[in-house]
């Protein structure tokens, strides 16, 4: 998964660079006067300073990184490590949608991108109970638990445009502050009950519970990424990929056991930090120098 | 440009304020303050029955329990030691020579005591454990004490309720911590094998677990909840008369008192059962010098409890208030705690423990950090009976009574 991410990020960078190189070799349709020359006029106010406003949306993949392990089971005759959860990694798709307000000045952009974000992660535990004297007495169980967390997030990025054409690859770094809006948890129990006389697997219906009390309200972290923007007509199309590195434990330590409706199956949330890869698509509109014909001048 | 710079500085300051006031910095709790543990054994046939839990001198927990024995009709004695975070430390299955550990671990100074029965002679034995919960001594209780039913603390001695199946009598004894009987009195349960049958089924767990109990009032009067005159009765005695001072009668083993805690004077916090129904009486004045019927005590009906529910009630101090804390379990498979004002009898709050699997209560006790430790049984994967512990914080208890 990490290799795939690196590949995607590299591809975005290379594409952006090649496209920019190509632009510099051909004469383009003029959209903004400021972009109409290969070498922009340094005194052009539009080029130097601009506000952009628009909306953006995209998909994301999340990984929960356990920093401290917990379990409701305290084994008597087997290793505690067997109770540890196996996390899914960047597998379950999430999404986000919101607006973007960006202030551009001399190649640098300061961007606020409030959004509603859904992040998902999962883990599973496996347990076996057996009988050394009677091989038919065996039960294998697997608890799959899927978490869906909805945040209202306020990320702030500083972007730097690597070129100055219509097609602009950029890099961005920043941070985010998010408030939990909702959280759900679903568990599916599958297994094999050899003692029942039928060694076929079984699975139970998914149980979905509200899990808002299991997580604290706040999530913060740093973020960095790459992207490319393309200006056409009177708008800017932005494609970016961003890696978010959560810097706090999002599990509510005080409610780990007391508010967990799945504690009875031995579940106790680990202390986890979030890692997230987001792919976004944005449409931005310039707020300055637009006349009634929506031509920047 | 300067205005914009100011706007960004303001934004950063607002973000900083949000971060500093958020719940991140407050998201800490000591691992020993709150936990839930299921003590799992991966053996298919393993089964454990919790009886009581006490906090030990090292901050850990000692659980008294029972297990099924292949070579006895009675349950074996099982001890489990957990650390201060509730993590399993050690277990001890006593030899099948000793069976049927009775309710409650008793703590005197830095030692713990419990009573069990010798498997062949059926004589009661007193077991002594050190502050770390390690077994240090076993003594046969003298004075022909057989079939122990319930043990309770009385200053520096033990109030022991037992059954004499030879003469079919309920026995109440005062036992020293060395196992010597200092005082004893017995009362007839009535003639005929039919009266005795529920008691024997209680021992072999082939029938219902009956709510035997014992204690002492602040006026020096002792009481036990057991069989007297054909019924499950709450019997008051001063050890000096062959007849009880007072009796609150039940209806054979179909009705009677299911839990009792003395408050003050003749006031008690009790629970009663009647043909499966359950009633809570957080403050009731009992006639301790006459004969009455538990049926006439009425009380608050609790249909959510399992039929003839096991109930534990203890007098506790929570948030500066004298509380009668009831514990039982519901038909939905949850443990329920109910806090009543000891003097007012007013219900202050309830709390449910346990989700997903069915849970049953065994016992609870206060902890050094003013929290509560609750021992129960749960059925892992709906079939494997395991001991579990809930550790509640002081804040959770304060919330319960406010």
JSON list of C-alpha atoms in Angstrom, two decimals, chain B residues 189-342:
[
{"chain": "B", "resi": 189, "resn": "UNK", "atom": "CA", "xyz": [-35.75, -26.38, 59.84]},
{"chain": "B", "resi": 190, "resn": "UNK", "atom": "CA", "xyz": [-38.72, -28.69, 60.29]},
{"chain": "B", "resi": 191, "resn": "UNK", "atom": "CA", "xyz": [-39.22, -32.40, 59.94]},
{"chain": "B", "resi": 192, "resn": "UNK", "atom": "CA", "xyz": [-39.11, -34.39, 56.72]},
{"chain": "B", "resi": 193, "resn": "UNK", "atom": "CA", "xyz": [-36.72, -34.76, 53.79]},
{"chain": "B", "resi": 194, "resn": "UNK", "atom": "CA", "xyz": [-38.72, -32.39, 51.63]},
{"chain": "B", "resi": 195, "resn": "UNK", "atom": "CA", "xyz": [-37.62, -29.41, 53.70]},
{"chain": "B", "resi": 196, "resn": "UNK", "atom": "CA", "xyz": [-34.00, -30.37, 53.36]},
{"chain": "B", "resi": 197, "resn": "UNK", "atom": "CA", "xyz": [-34.04, -31.00, 49.63]},
{"chain": "B", "resi": 198, "resn": "UNK", "atom": "CA", "xyz": [-33.55, -27.36, 48.49]},
{"chain": "B", "resi": 199, "resn": "UNK", "atom": "CA", "xyz": [-30.55, -27.03, 50.83]},
{"chain": "B", "resi": 200, "resn": "UNK", "atom": "CA", "xyz": [-28.82, -30.10, 49.42]},
{"chain": "B", "resi": 201, "resn": "UNK", "atom": "CA", "xyz": [-29.61, -28.97, 45.87]},
{"chain": "B", "resi": 202, "resn": "UNK", "atom": "CA", "xyz": [-28.04, -25.63, 46.75]},
{"chain": "B", "resi": 203, "resn": "UNK", "atom": "CA", "xyz": [-24.83, -27.43, 47.69]},
{"chain": "B", "resi": 204, "resn": "UNK", "atom": "CA", "xyz": [-24.70, -29.63, 44.62]},
{"chain": "B", "resi": 205, "resn": "UNK", "atom": "CA", "xyz": [-25.91, -26.81, 42.36]},
{"chain": "B", "resi": 206, "resn": "UNK", "atom": "CA", "xyz": [-28.53, -29.14, 40.98]},
{"chain": "B", "resi": 207, "resn": "UNK", "atom": "CA", "xyz": [-31.22, -26.73, 42.10]},
{"chain": "B", "resi": 208, "resn": "UNK", "atom": "CA", "xyz": [-31.63, -23.04, 42.73]},
{"chain": "B", "resi": 209, "resn": "UNK", "atom": "CA", "xyz": [-28.94, -21.11, 44.58]},
{"chain": "B", "resi": 210, "resn": "UNK", "atom": "CA", "xyz": [-30.65, -19.93, 47.73]},
{"chain": "B", "resi": 211, "resn": "UNK", "atom": "CA", "xyz": [-29.91, -16.52, 49.24]},
{"chain": "B", "resi": 212, "resn": "UNK", "atom": "CA", "xyz": [-28.39, -17.60, 52.54]},
{"chain": "B", "resi": 213, "resn": "UNK", "atom": "CA", "xyz": [-27.01, -14.70, 54.53]},
{"chain": "B", "resi": 214, "resn": "UNK", "atom": "CA", "xyz": [-25.93, -13.64, 58.02]},
{"chain": "B", "resi": 215, "resn": "UNK", "atom": "CA", "xyz": [-25.00, -10.47, 59.90]},
{"chain": "B", "resi": 216, "resn": "UNK", "atom": "CA", "xyz": [-25.19, -8.42, 63.03]},
{"chain": "B", "resi": 217, "resn": "UNK", "atom": "CA", "xyz": [-27.23, -5.39, 64.04]},
{"chain": "B", "resi": 218, "resn": "UNK", "atom": "CA", "xyz": [-25.83, -2.40, 65.90]},
{"chain": "B", "resi": 219, "resn": "UNK", "atom": "CA", "xyz": [-27.74, -3.45, 69.02]},
{"chain": "B", "resi": 220, "resn": "UNK", "atom": "CA", "xyz": [-25.80, -6.71, 69.17]},
{"chain": "B", "resi": 221, "resn": "UNK", "atom": "CA", "xyz": [-28.55, -8.88, 67.75]},
{"chain": "B", "resi": 222, "resn": "UNK", "atom": "CA", "xyz": [-27.42, -11.41, 65.14]},
{"chain": "B", "resi": 223, "resn": "UNK", "atom": "CA", "xyz": [-29.43, -12.59, 62.18]},
{"chain": "B", "resi": 224, "resn": "UNK", "atom": "CA", "xyz": [-29.24, -15.18, 59.48]},
{"chain": "B", "resi": 225, "resn": "UNK", "atom": "CA", "xyz": [-31.29, -15.79, 56.37]},
{"chain": "B", "resi": 226, "resn": "UNK", "atom": "CA", "xyz": [-31.89, -19.51, 56.11]},
{"chain": "B", "resi": 227, "resn": "UNK", "atom": "CA", "xyz": [-34.32, -22.27, 56.76]},
{"chain": "B", "resi": 228, "resn": "UNK", "atom": "CA", "xyz": [-36.38, -22.15, 59.94]},
{"chain": "B", "resi": 229, "resn": "UNK", "atom": "CA", "xyz": [-39.64, -23.88, 60.59]},
{"chain": "B", "resi": 230, "resn": "UNK", "atom": "CA", "xyz": [-40.10, -25.12, 57.02]},
{"chain": "B", "resi": 231, "resn": "UNK", "atom": "CA", "xyz": [-39.53, -21.75, 55.40]},
{"chain": "B", "resi": 232, "resn": "UNK", "atom": "CA", "xyz": [-36.72, -19.60, 54.11]},
{"chain": "B", "resi": 233, "resn": "UNK", "atom": "CA", "xyz": [-36.72, -17.05, 56.93]},
{"chain": "B", "resi": 234, "resn": "UNK", "atom": "CA", "xyz": [-34.78, -14.12, 58.31]},
{"chain": "B", "resi": 235, "resn": "UNK", "atom": "CA", "xyz": [-34.08, -15.20, 61.88]},
{"chain": "B", "resi": 236, "resn": "UNK", "atom": "CA", "xyz": [-32.91, -12.87, 64.67]},
{"chain": "B", "resi": 237, "resn": "UNK", "atom": "CA", "xyz": [-31.09, -14.27, 67.69]},
{"chain": "B", "resi": 238, "resn": "UNK", "atom": "CA", "xyz": [-28.95, -13.14, 70.59]},
{"chain": "B", "resi": 239, "resn": "UNK", "atom": "CA", "xyz": [-27.43, -16.62, 71.02]},
{"chain": "B", "resi": 240, "resn": "UNK", "atom": "CA", "xyz": [-28.98, -16.93, 74.47]},
{"chain": "B", "resi": 241, "resn": "UNK", "atom": "CA", "xyz": [-32.44, -18.29, 73.75]},
{"chain": "B", "resi": 242, "resn": "UNK", "atom": "CA", "xyz": [-33.37, -21.56, 72.07]},
{"chain": "B", "resi": 243, "resn": "UNK", "atom": "CA", "xyz": [-36.10, -19.70, 70.25]},
{"chain": "B", "resi": 244, "resn": "UNK", "atom": "CA", "xyz": [-35.44, -16.89, 67.81]},
{"chain": "B", "resi": 245, "resn": "UNK", "atom": "CA", "xyz": [-35.92, -13.33, 69.04]},
{"chain": "B", "resi": 246, "resn": "UNK", "atom": "CA", "xyz": [-37.77, -12.58, 65.85]},
{"chain": "B", "resi": 247, "resn": "UNK", "atom": "CA", "xyz": [-38.53, -14.18, 62.50]},
{"chain": "B", "resi": 248, "resn": "UNK", "atom": "CA", "xyz": [-39.50, -12.77, 59.12]},
{"chain": "B", "resi": 249, "resn": "UNK", "atom": "CA", "xyz": [-40.92, -15.82, 57.46]},
{"chain": "B", "resi": 250, "resn": "UNK", "atom": "CA", "xyz": [-40.92, -16.67, 53.79]},
{"chain": "B", "resi": 251, "resn": "UNK", "atom": "CA", "xyz": [-42.89, -19.31, 51.90]},
{"chain": "B", "resi": 252, "resn": "UNK", "atom": "CA", "xyz": [-40.87, -22.53, 51.95]},
{"chain": "B", "resi": 253, "resn": "UNK", "atom": "CA", "xyz": [-38.19, -21.88, 49.33]},
{"chain": "B", "resi": 254, "resn": "UNK", "atom": "CA", "xyz": [-40.56, -20.02, 47.01]},
{"chain": "B", "resi": 255, "resn": "UNK", "atom": "CA", "xyz": [-40.53, -16.73, 48.87]},
{"chain": "B", "resi": 256, "resn": "UNK", "atom": "CA", "xyz": [-38.43, -14.87, 51.36]},
{"chain": "B", "resi": 257, "resn": "UNK", "atom": "CA", "xyz": [-35.57, -12.43, 51.74]},
{"chain": "B", "resi": 258, "resn": "UNK", "atom": "CA", "xyz": [-33.02, -12.48, 48.92]},
{"chain": "B", "resi": 259, "resn": "UNK", "atom": "CA", "xyz": [-30.57, -9.93, 50.34]},
{"chain": "B", "resi": 260, "resn": "UNK", "atom": "CA", "xyz": [-30.24, -8.04, 53.60]},
{"chain": "B", "resi": 261, "resn": "UNK", "atom": "CA", "xyz": [-28.09, -5.20, 54.89]},
{"chain": "B", "resi": 262, "resn": "UNK", "atom": "CA", "xyz": [-28.54, -3.62, 58.27]},
{"chain": "B", "resi": 263, "resn": "UNK", "atom": "CA", "xyz": [-28.82, 0.19, 58.19]},
{"chain": "B", "resi": 264, "resn": "UNK", "atom": "CA", "xyz": [-29.44, 1.32, 61.78]},
{"chain": "B", "resi": 265, "resn": "UNK", "atom": "CA", "xyz": [-31.83, 0.44, 64.59]},
{"chain": "B", "resi": 266, "resn": "UNK", "atom": "CA", "xyz": [-34.41, -1.94, 63.21]},
{"chain": "B", "resi": 267, "resn": "UNK", "atom": "CA", "xyz": [-34.07, -0.53, 59.69]},
{"chain": "B", "resi": 268, "resn": "UNK", "atom": "CA", "xyz": [-32.74, -2.71, 56.91]},
{"chain": "B", "resi": 269, "resn": "UNK", "atom": "CA", "xyz": [-32.15, -2.51, 53.22]},
{"chain": "B", "resi": 270, "resn": "UNK", "atom": "CA", "xyz": [-33.51, -5.76, 51.85]},
{"chain": "B", "resi": 271, "resn": "UNK", "atom": "CA", "xyz": [-34.62, -7.46, 48.67]},
{"chain": "B", "resi": 272, "resn": "UNK", "atom": "CA", "xyz": [-37.19, -10.20, 48.62]},
{"chain": "B", "resi": 273, "resn": "UNK", "atom": "CA", "xyz": [-38.42, -12.80, 46.19]},
{"chain": "B", "resi": 274, "resn": "UNK", "atom": "CA", "xyz": [-41.81, -14.39, 45.85]},
{"chain": "B", "resi": 275, "resn": "UNK", "atom": "CA", "xyz": [-42.52, -17.12, 43.32]},
{"chain": "B", "resi": 276, "resn": "UNK", "atom": "CA", "xyz": [-40.06, -15.59, 40.88]},
{"chain": "B", "resi": 277, "resn": "UNK", "atom": "CA", "xyz": [-40.96, -11.95, 41.44]},
{"chain": "B", "resi": 278, "resn": "UNK", "atom": "CA", "xyz": [-38.40, -9.57, 42.89]},
{"chain": "B", "resi": 279, "resn": "UNK", "atom": "CA", "xyz": [-38.92, -6.62, 45.19]},
{"chain": "B", "resi": 280, "resn": "UNK", "atom": "CA", "xyz": [-36.48, -4.01, 46.50]},
{"chain": "B", "resi": 281, "resn": "UNK", "atom": "CA", "xyz": [-37.08, -2.45, 49.89]},
{"chain": "B", "resi": 282, "resn": "UNK", "atom": "CA", "xyz": [-34.31, 0.11, 50.38]},
{"chain": "B", "resi": 283, "resn": "UNK", "atom": "CA", "xyz": [-35.46, 1.04, 53.85]},
{"chain": "B", "resi": 284, "resn": "UNK", "atom": "CA", "xyz": [-37.79, -1.12, 55.86]},
{"chain": "B", "resi": 285, "resn": "UNK", "atom": "CA", "xyz": [-38.28, -1.48, 59.60]},
{"chain": "B", "resi": 286, "resn": "UNK", "atom": "CA", "xyz": [-38.36, -5.13, 60.53]},
{"chain": "B", "resi": 287, "resn": "UNK", "atom": "CA", "xyz": [-39.95, -6.62, 63.60]},
{"chain": "B", "resi": 288, "resn": "UNK", "atom": "CA", "xyz": [-36.90, -8.21, 65.20]},
{"chain": "B", "resi": 289, "resn": "UNK", "atom": "CA", "xyz": [-38.77, -9.45, 68.26]},
{"chain": "B", "resi": 290, "resn": "UNK", "atom": "CA", "xyz": [-41.83, -11.04, 66.68]},
{"chain": "B", "resi": 291, "resn": "UNK", "atom": "CA", "xyz": [-42.93, -13.17, 63.78]},
{"chain": "B", "resi": 292, "resn": "UNK", "atom": "CA", "xyz": [-43.93, -11.52, 60.54]},
{"chain": "B", "resi": 293, "resn": "UNK", "atom": "CA", "xyz": [-44.09, -12.50, 56.88]},
{"chain": "B", "resi": 294, "resn": "UNK", "atom": "CA", "xyz": [-41.84, -11.19, 54.16]},
{"chain": "B", "resi": 295, "resn": "UNK", "atom": "CA", "xyz": [-44.84, -11.24, 51.83]},
{"chain": "B", "resi": 296, "resn": "UNK", "atom": "CA", "xyz": [-46.40, -8.41, 53.86]},
{"chain": "B", "resi": 297, "resn": "UNK", "atom": "CA", "xyz": [-43.40, -6.17, 53.34]},
{"chain": "B", "resi": 298, "resn": "UNK", "atom": "CA", "xyz": [-44.43, -5.35, 49.78]},
{"chain": "B", "resi": 299, "resn": "UNK", "atom": "CA", "xyz": [-41.66, -3.21, 48.18]},
{"chain": "B", "resi": 300, "resn": "UNK", "atom": "CA", "xyz": [-40.72, -1.89, 44.75]},
{"chain": "B", "resi": 301, "resn": "UNK", "atom": "CA", "xyz": [-41.26, -4.47, 42.05]},
{"chain": "B", "resi": 302, "resn": "UNK", "atom": "CA", "xyz": [-38.35, -5.08, 39.71]},
{"chain": "B", "resi": 303, "resn": "UNK", "atom": "CA", "xyz": [-39.68, -7.20, 36.85]},
{"chain": "B", "resi": 304, "resn": "UNK", "atom": "CA", "xyz": [-36.51, -6.54, 34.83]},
{"chain": "B", "resi": 305, "resn": "UNK", "atom": "CA", "xyz": [-34.54, -8.81, 37.16]},
{"chain": "B", "resi": 306, "resn": "UNK", "atom": "CA", "xyz": [-34.27, -12.51, 36.43]},
{"chain": "B", "resi": 307, "resn": "UNK", "atom": "CA", "xyz": [-36.77, -14.67, 38.35]},
{"chain": "B", "resi": 308, "resn": "UNK", "atom": "CA", "xyz": [-35.76, -15.11, 42.00]},
{"chain": "B", "resi": 309, "resn": "UNK", "atom": "CA", "xyz": [-32.76, -12.94, 41.23]},
{"chain": "B", "resi": 310, "resn": "UNK", "atom": "CA", "xyz": [-29.56, -13.18, 43.22]},
{"chain": "B", "resi": 311, "resn": "UNK", "atom": "CA", "xyz": [-29.15, -9.81, 44.91]},
{"chain": "B", "resi": 312, "resn": "UNK", "atom": "CA", "xyz": [-26.19, -8.32, 46.73]},
{"chain": "B", "resi": 313, "resn": "UNK", "atom": "CA", "xyz": [-26.77, -5.29, 48.95]},
{"chain": "B", "resi": 314, "resn": "UNK", "atom": "CA", "xyz": [-24.10, -3.44, 50.89]},
{"chain": "B", "resi": 315, "resn": "UNK", "atom": "CA", "xyz": [-23.91, -0.26, 52.91]},
{"chain": "B", "resi": 316, "resn": "UNK", "atom": "CA", "xyz": [-21.36, 2.09, 51.35]},
{"chain": "B", "resi": 317, "resn": "UNK", "atom": "CA", "xyz": [-20.26, 5.69, 51.59]},
{"chain": "B", "resi": 318, "resn": "UNK", "atom": "CA", "xyz": [-20.17, 7.39, 48.20]},
{"chain": "B", "resi": 319, "resn": "UNK", "atom": "CA", "xyz": [-19.55, 11.09, 47.75]},
{"chain": "B", "resi": 320, "resn": "UNK", "atom": "CA", "xyz": [-20.15, 11.62, 51.46]},
{"chain": "B", "resi": 321, "resn": "UNK", "atom": "CA", "xyz": [-23.54, 9.92, 51.35]},
{"chain": "B", "resi": 322, "resn": "UNK", "atom": "CA", "xyz": [-24.60, 6.74, 53.09]},
{"chain": "B", "resi": 323, "resn": "UNK", "atom": "CA", "xyz": [-25.78, 4.48, 50.31]},
{"chain": "B", "resi": 324, "resn": "UNK", "atom": "CA", "xyz": [-27.40, 1.08, 50.13]},
{"chain": "B", "resi": 325, "resn": "UNK", "atom": "CA", "xyz": [-25.93, -0.27, 46.93]},
{"chain": "B", "resi": 326, "resn": "UNK", "atom": "CA", "xyz": [-27.83, -3.13, 45.33]},
{"chain": "B", "resi": 327, "resn": "UNK", "atom": "CA", "xyz": [-26.42, -5.36, 42.66]},
{"chain": "B", "resi": 328, "resn": "UNK", "atom": "CA", "xyz": [-28.22, -7.97, 40.60]},
{"chain": "B", "resi": 329, "resn": "UNK", "atom": "CA", "xyz": [-28.64, -8.99, 36.99]},
{"chain": "B", "resi": 330, "resn": "UNK", "atom": "CA", "xyz": [-31.40, -8.45, 34.49]},
{"chain": "B", "resi": 331, "resn": "UNK", "atom": "CA", "xyz": [-33.29, -10.60, 32.06]},
{"chain": "B", "resi": 332, "resn": "UNK", "atom": "CA", "xyz": [-31.35, -8.80, 29.32]},
{"chain": "B", "resi": 333, "resn": "UNK", "atom": "CA", "xyz": [-28.15, -10.29, 30.68]},
{"chain": "B", "resi": 334, "resn": "UNK", "atom": "CA", "xyz": [-26.73, -7.15, 32.24]},
{"chain": "B", "resi": 335, "resn": "UNK", "atom": "CA", "xyz": [-25.49, -6.52, 35.74]},
{"chain": "B", "resi": 336, "resn": "UNK", "atom": "CA", "xyz": [-27.45, -3.72, 37.36]},
{"chain": "B", "resi": 337, "resn": "UNK", "atom": "CA", "xyz": [-26.31, -1.50, 40.23]},
{"chain": "B", "resi": 338, "resn": "UNK", "atom": "CA", "xyz": [-28.97, 0.46, 42.09]},
{"chain": "B", "resi": 339, "resn": "UNK", "atom": "CA", "xyz": [-28.00, 3.15, 44.58]},
{"chain": "B", "resi": 340, "resn": "UNK", "atom": "CA", "xyz": [-30.49, 4.11, 47.27]},
{"chain": "B", "resi": 341, "resn": "UNK", "atom": "CA", "xyz": [-30.09, 6.69, 50.01]},
{"chain": "B", "resi": 342, "resn": "UNK", "atom": "CA", "xyz": [-29.69, 4.67, 53.21]}
]
